[in-house]
Tab-separated table of C-alpha atoms (C1' of nucleotides) in Angstrom:
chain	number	residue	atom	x	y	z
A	1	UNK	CA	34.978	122.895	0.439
A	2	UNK	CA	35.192	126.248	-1.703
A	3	UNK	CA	31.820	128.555	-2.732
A	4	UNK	CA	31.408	128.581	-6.766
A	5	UNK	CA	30.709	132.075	-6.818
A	6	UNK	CA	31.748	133.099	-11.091
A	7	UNK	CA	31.844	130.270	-13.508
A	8	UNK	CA	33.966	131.526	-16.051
A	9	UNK	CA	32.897	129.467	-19.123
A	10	UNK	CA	29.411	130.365	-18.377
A	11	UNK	CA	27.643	129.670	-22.011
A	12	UNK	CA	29.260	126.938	-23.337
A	13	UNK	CA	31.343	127.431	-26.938
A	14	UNK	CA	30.491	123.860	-28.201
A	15	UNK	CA	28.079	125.975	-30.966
A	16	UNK	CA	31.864	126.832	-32.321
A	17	UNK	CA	33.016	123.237	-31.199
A	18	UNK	CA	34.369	121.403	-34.062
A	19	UNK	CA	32.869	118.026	-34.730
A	20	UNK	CA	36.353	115.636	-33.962
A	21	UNK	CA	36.647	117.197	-30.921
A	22	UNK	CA	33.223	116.903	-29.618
A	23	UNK	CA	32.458	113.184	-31.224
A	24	UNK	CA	35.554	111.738	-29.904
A	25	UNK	CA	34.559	109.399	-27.076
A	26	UNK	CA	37.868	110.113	-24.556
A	27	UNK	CA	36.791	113.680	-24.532
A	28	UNK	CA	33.130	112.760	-24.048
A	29	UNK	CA	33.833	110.257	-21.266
A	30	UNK	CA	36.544	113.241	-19.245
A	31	UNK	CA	34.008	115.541	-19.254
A	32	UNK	CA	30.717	113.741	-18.536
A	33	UNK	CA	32.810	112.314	-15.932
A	34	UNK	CA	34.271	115.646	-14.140
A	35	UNK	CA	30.609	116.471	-14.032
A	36	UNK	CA	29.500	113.058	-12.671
A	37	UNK	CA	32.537	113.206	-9.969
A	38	UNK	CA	31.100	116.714	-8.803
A	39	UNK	CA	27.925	115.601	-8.437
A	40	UNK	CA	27.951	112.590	-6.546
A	41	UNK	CA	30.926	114.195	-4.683
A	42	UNK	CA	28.317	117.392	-3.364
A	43	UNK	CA	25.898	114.731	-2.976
A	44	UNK	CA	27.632	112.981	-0.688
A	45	UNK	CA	29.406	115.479	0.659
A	46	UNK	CA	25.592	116.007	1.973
A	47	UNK	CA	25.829	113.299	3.508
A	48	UNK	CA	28.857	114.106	5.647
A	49	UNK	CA	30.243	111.186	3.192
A	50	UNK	CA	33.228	110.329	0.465
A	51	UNK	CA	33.047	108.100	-2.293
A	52	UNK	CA	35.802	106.167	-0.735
A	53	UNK	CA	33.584	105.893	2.678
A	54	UNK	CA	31.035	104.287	0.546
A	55	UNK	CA	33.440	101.989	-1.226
A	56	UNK	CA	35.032	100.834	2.377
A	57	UNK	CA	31.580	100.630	3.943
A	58	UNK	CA	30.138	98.568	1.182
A	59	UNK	CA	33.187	95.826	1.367
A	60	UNK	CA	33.401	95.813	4.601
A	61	UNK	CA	29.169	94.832	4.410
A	62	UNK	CA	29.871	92.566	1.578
A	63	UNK	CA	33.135	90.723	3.034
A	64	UNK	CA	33.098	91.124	6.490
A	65	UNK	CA	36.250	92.341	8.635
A	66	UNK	CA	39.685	92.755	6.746
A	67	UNK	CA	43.350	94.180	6.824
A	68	UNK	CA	43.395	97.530	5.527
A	69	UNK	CA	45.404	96.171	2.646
A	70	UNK	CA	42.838	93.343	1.915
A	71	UNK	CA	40.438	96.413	1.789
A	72	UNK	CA	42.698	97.871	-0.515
A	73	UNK	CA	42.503	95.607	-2.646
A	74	UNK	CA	38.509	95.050	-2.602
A	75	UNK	CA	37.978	98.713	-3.581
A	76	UNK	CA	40.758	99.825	-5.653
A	77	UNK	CA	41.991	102.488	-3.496
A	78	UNK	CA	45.644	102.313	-2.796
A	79	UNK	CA	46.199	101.574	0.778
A	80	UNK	CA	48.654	104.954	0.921
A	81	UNK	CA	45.691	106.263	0.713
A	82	UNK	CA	43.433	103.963	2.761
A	83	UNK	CA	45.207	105.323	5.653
A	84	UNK	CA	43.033	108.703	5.217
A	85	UNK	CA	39.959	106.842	4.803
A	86	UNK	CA	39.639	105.342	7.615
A	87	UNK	CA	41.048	107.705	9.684
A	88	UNK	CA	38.117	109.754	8.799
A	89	UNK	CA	35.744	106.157	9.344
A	90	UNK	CA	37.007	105.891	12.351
A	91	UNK	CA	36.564	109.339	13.326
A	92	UNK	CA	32.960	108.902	12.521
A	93	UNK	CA	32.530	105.716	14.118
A	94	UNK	CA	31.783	103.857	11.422
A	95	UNK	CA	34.607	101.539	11.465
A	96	UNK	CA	36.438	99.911	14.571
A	97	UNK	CA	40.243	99.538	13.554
A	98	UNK	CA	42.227	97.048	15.845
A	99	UNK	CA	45.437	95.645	16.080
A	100	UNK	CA	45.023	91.856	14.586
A	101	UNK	CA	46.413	90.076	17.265
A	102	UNK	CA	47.051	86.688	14.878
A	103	UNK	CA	49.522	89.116	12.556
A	104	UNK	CA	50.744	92.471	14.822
A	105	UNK	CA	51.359	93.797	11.051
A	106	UNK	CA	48.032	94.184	10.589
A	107	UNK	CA	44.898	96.071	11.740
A	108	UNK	CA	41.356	94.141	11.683
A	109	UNK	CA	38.762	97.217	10.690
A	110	UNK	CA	35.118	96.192	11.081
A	111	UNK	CA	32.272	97.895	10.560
A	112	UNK	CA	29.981	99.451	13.163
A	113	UNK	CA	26.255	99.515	13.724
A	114	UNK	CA	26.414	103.281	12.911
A	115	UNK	CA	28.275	102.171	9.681
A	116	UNK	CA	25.438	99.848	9.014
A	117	UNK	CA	23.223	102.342	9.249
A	118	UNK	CA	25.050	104.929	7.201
A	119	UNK	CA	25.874	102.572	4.479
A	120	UNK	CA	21.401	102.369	4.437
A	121	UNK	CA	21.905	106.080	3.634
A	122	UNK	CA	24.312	106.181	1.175
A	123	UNK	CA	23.117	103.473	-0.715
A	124	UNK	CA	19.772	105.405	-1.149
A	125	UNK	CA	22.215	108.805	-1.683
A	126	UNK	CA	23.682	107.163	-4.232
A	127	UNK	CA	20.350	105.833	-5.568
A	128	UNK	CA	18.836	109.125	-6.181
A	129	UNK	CA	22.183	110.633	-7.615
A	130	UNK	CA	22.749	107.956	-10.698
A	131	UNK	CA	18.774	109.278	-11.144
A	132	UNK	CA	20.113	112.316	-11.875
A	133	UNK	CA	23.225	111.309	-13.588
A	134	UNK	CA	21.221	108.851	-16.250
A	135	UNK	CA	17.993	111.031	-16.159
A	136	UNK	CA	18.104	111.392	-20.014
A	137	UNK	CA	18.291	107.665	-20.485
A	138	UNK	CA	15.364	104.967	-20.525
A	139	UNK	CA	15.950	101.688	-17.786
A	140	UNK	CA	17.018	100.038	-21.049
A	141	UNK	CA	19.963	102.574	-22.009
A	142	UNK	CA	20.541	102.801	-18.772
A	143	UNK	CA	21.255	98.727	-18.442
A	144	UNK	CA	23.082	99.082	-21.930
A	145	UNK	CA	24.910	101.869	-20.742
A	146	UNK	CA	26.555	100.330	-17.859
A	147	UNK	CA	26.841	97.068	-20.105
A	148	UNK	CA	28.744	99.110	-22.559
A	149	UNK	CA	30.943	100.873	-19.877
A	150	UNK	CA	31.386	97.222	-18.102
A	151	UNK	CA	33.016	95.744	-21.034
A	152	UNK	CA	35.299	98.542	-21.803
A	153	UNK	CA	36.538	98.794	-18.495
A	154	UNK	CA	37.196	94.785	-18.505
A	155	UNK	CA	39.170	94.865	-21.408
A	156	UNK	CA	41.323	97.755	-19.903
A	157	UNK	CA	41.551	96.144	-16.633
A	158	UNK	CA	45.088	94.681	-16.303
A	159	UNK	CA	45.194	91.223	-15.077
A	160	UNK	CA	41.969	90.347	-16.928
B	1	UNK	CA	57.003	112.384	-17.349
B	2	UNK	CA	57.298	109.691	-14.670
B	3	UNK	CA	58.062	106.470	-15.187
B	4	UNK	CA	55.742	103.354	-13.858
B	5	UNK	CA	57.679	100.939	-12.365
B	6	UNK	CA	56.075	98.766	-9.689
B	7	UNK	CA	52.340	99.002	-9.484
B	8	UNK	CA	50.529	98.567	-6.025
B	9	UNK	CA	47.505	96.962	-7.334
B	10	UNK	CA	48.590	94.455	-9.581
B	11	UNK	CA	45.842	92.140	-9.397
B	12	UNK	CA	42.713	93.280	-9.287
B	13	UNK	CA	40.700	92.409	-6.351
B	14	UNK	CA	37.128	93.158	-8.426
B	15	UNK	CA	36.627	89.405	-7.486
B	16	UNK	CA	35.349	90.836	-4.225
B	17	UNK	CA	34.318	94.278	-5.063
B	18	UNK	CA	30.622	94.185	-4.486
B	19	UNK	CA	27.979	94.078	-7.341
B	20	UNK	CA	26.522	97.455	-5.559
B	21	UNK	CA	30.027	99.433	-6.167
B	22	UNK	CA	30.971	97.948	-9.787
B	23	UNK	CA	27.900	97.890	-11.354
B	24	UNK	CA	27.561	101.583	-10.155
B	25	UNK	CA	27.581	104.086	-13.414
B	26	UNK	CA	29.310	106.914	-11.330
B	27	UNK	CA	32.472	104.265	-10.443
B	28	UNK	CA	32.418	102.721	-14.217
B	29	UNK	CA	32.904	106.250	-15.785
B	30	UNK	CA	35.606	107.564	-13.432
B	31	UNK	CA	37.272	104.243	-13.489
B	32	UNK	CA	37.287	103.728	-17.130
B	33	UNK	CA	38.155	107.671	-18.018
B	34	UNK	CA	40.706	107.252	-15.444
B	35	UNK	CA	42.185	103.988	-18.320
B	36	UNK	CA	40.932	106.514	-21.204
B	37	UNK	CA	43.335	109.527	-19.945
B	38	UNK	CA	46.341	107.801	-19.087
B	39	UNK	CA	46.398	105.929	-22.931
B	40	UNK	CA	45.680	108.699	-24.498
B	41	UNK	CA	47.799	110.777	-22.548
B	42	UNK	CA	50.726	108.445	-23.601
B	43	UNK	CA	49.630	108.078	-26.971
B	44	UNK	CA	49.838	111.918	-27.273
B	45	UNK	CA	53.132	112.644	-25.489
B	46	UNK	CA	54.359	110.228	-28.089
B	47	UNK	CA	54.190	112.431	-30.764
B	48	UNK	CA	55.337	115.393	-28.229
B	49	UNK	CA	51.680	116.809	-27.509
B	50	UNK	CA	48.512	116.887	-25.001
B	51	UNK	CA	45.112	116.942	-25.361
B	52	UNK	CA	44.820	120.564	-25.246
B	53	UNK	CA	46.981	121.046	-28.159
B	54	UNK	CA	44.792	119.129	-30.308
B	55	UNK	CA	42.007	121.121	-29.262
B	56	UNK	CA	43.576	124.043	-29.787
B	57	UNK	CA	44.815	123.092	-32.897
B	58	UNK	CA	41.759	121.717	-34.147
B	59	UNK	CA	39.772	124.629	-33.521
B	60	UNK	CA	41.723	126.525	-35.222
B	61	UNK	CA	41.868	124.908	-38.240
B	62	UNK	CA	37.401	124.642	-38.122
B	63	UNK	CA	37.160	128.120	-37.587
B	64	UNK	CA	39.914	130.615	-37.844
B	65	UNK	CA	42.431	132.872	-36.318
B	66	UNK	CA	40.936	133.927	-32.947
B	67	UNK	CA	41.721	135.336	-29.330
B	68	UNK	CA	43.133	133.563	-26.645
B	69	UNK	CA	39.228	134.287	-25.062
B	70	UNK	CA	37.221	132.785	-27.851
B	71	UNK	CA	39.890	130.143	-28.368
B	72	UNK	CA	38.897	129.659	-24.704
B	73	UNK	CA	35.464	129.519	-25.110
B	74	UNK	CA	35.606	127.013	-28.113
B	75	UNK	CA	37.494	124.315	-26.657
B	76	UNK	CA	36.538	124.325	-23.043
B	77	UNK	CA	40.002	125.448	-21.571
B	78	UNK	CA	40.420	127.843	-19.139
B	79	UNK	CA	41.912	131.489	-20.647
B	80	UNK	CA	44.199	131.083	-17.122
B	81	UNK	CA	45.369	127.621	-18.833
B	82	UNK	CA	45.032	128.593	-22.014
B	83	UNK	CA	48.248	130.483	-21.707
B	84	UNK	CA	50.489	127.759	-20.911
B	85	UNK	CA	49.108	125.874	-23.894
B	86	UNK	CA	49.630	128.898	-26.511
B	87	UNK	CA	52.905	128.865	-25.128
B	88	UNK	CA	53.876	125.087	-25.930
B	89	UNK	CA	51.785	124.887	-29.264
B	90	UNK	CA	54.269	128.817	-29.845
B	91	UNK	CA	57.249	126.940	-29.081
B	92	UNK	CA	56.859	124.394	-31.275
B	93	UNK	CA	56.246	126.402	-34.294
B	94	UNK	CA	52.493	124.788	-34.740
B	95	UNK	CA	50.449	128.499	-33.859
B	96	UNK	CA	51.542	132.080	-34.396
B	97	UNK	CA	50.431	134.610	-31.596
B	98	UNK	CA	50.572	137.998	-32.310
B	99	UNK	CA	48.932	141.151	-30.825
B	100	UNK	CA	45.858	142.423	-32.355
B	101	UNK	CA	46.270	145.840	-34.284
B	102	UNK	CA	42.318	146.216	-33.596
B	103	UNK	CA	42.071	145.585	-30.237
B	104	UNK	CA	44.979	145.778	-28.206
B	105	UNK	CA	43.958	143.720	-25.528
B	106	UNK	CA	43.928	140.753	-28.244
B	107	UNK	CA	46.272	137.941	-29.255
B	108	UNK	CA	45.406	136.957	-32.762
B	109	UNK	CA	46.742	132.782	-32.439
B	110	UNK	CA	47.196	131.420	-35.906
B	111	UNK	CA	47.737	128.267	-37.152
B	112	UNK	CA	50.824	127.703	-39.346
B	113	UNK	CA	51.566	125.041	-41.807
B	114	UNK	CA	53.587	123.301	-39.411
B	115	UNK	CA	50.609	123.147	-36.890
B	116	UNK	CA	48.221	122.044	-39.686
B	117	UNK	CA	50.955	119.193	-40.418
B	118	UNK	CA	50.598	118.105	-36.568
B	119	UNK	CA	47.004	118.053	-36.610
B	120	UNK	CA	46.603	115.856	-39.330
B	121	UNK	CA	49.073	113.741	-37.652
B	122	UNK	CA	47.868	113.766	-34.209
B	123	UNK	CA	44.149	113.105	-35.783
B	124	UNK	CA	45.782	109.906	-36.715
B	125	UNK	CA	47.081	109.222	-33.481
B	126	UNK	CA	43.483	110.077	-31.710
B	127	UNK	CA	42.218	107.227	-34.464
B	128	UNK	CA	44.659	105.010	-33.059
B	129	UNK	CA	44.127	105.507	-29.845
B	130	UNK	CA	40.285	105.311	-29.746
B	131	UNK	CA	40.649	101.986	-32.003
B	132	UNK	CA	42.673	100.699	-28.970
B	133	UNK	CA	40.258	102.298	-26.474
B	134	UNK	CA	37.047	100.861	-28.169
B	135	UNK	CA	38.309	97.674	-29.556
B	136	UNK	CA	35.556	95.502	-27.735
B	137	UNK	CA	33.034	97.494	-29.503
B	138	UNK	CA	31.124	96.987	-32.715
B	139	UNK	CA	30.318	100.123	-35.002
B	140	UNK	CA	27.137	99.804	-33.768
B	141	UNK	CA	28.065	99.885	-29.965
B	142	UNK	CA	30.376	101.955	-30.699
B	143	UNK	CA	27.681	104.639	-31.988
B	144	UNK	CA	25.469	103.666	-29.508
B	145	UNK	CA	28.129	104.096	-26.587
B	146	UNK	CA	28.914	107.886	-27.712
B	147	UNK	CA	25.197	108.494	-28.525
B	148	UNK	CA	24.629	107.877	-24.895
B	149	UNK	CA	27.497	109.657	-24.023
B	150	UNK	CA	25.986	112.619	-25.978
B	151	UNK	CA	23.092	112.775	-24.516
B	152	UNK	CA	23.832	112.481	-20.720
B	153	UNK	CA	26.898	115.324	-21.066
B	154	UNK	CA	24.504	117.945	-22.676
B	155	UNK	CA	21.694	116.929	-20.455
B	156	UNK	CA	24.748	118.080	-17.679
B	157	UNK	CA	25.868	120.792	-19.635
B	158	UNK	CA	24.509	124.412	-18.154
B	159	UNK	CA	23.708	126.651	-21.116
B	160	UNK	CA	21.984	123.850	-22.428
C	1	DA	C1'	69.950	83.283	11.106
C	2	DA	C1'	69.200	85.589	6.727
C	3	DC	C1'	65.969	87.231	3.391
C	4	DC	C1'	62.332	88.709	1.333
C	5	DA	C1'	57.400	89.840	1.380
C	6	DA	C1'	53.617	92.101	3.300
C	7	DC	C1'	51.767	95.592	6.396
C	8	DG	C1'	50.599	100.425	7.812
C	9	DT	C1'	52.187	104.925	7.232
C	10	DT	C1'	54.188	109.320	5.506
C	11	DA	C1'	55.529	112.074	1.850
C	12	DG	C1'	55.545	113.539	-2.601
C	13	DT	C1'	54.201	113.859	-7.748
C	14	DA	C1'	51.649	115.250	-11.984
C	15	DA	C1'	47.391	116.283	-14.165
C	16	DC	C1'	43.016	118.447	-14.061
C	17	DA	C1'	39.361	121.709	-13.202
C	18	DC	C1'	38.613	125.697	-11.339
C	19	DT	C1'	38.761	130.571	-8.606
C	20	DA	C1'	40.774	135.083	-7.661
C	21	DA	C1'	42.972	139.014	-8.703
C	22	DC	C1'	45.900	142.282	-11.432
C	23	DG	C1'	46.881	145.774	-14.911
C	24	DT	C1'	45.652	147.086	-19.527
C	25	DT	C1'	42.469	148.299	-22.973
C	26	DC	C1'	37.871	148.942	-24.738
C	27	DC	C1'	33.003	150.322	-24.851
C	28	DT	C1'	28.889	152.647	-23.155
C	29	DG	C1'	25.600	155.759	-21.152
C	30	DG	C1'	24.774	159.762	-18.387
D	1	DC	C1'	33.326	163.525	-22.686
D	2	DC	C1'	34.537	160.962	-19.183
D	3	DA	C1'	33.550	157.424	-15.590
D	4	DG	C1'	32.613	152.870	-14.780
D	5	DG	C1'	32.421	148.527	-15.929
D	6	DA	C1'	33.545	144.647	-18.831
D	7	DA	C1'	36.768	141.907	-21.554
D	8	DC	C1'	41.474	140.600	-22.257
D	9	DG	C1'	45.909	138.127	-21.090
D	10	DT	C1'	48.419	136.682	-17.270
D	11	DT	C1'	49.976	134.930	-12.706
D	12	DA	C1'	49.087	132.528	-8.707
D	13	DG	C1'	46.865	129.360	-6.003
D	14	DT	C1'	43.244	125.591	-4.545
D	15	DG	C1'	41.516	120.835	-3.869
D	16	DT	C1'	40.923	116.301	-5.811
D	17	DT	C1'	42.474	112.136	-7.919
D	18	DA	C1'	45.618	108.542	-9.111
D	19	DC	C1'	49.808	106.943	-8.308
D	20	DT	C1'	55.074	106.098	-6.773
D	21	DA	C1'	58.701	105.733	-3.291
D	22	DA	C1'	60.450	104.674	0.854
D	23	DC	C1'	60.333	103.710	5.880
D	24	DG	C1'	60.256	100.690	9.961
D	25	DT	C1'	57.889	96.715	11.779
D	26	DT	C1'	56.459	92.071	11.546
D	27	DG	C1'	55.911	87.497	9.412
D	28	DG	C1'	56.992	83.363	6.767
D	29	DT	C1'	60.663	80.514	4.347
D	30	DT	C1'	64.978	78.146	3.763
DNA sequence: AACCAACGTTAGTAACACTAACGTTCCTGG
DNA sequence: CCAGGAACGTTAGTGTTACTAACGTTGGTT
């Protein structure tokens, strides 16, 4: 974690921001999401949490006990870097991570009481972040929002 | 440049990602800029440039000759990466920097006619691109989506 | 028995957003 | 008028994210 101590784009230029480069949607979505990523990633950070902890946590919830590569696979993170994760889970307590005595390849990870109870928290972290994030919006742009977002990120999704 | 050659999560496993984590606006917008970047960071490097050139470029040509600072300010760059950039768009012939005679802590950065050439060019390629990005999108939704977009990154914007 | 696939793990990459600090030049106000 | 601070261009470095490569171990298949 590092202090912000002297932003160094302080006003913002966009009053001298040409028009194409302010309307076009890739450079809307980058930068609404480096601010989204930086809030929900002090938010959590809060929380003594990562946004991979919540994605883990949540599956695990969801799904039950799994390989670290099922988990992989459940939540998008690449299991190079599941290692991490649950290293830092574990480390917490929120996980148990065993050998998987049917397949010695594998370890069983399961999710604690303490995980339970932490997932509780994030969930209503999270919650009262996206209220910030989609403040500006109405329920209903909110709902068409992630409708919107939904179906782009299908149709960009390899593997349908 | 790298080259992809075996990816690690070939299917996706979304079929057991939990509702909580997909339908979550924060995950949709990183996810989905995550797609945005990488196609139109391909698209780009296909006609030899990045996203900061066309920036650059494009502010340029809206406004004028200006200082590596102001150039700064208009297009949301850094001044510390700002230099690298002036130095790729100065290799390739597309901006002229030359020290101010008024102020000699200035670069004056120009556009030539080469650079104007490339921005017309890579405006085509942007058109491309975002075709590609929004194809599941009506004009409408299309509107809509970067309406919505709009509104939530200057409601995040400091400065107003 | 021979192979290949999957597993967990370590290491490394490139891009991005951002901070810190340096020397030079300029502007201002006491 | 001159002293101090601010702006400029530049270099260096940080942490995060997404992703690739390769390793040794274990498992399933023929």
């Amino acid at each position: 974690m590092i202090k912000a101590e002297a932003a160094d784009l302080p006003d913002d230029g966009r009053l001298k921001m040409p028009d194409r480069l302010r309307r076009r949607a890739s450079r809307l979505l980058s930068h609404l999401t480096s601010r989204s990523d930086r809030l929900i990633t002090e938010g959590l950070a809060r929380a003594d949490a990562r946004k991979w902890h919540y994605a883990v946590l949540a599956s695990l919830q969801e799904y039950g006990p799994a390989s670290q590569a099922e988990l992989s696979r459940r939540s998008g993170i690449y299991r190079s870097d599941m290692v991490g994760v649950l290293n830092e889970l574990a480390g917490r307590d929120l996980v148990e991570r065993t050998p998987d005595p049917d397949d010695r390849r594998r370890n069983v990870i399961t999710i604690s009481a303490r995980g339970r109870r932490q997932l509780r928290r994030l969930d209503q972290v999270l919650d009262d972040l996206h209220e910030q994030l989609l403040a500006p919006l109405s329920r209903a742009e909110r709902d068409q929002f992630v409708q919107l977002l939904t179906r782009l990120l299908d149709h960009h999704t390899p593997g349908s």
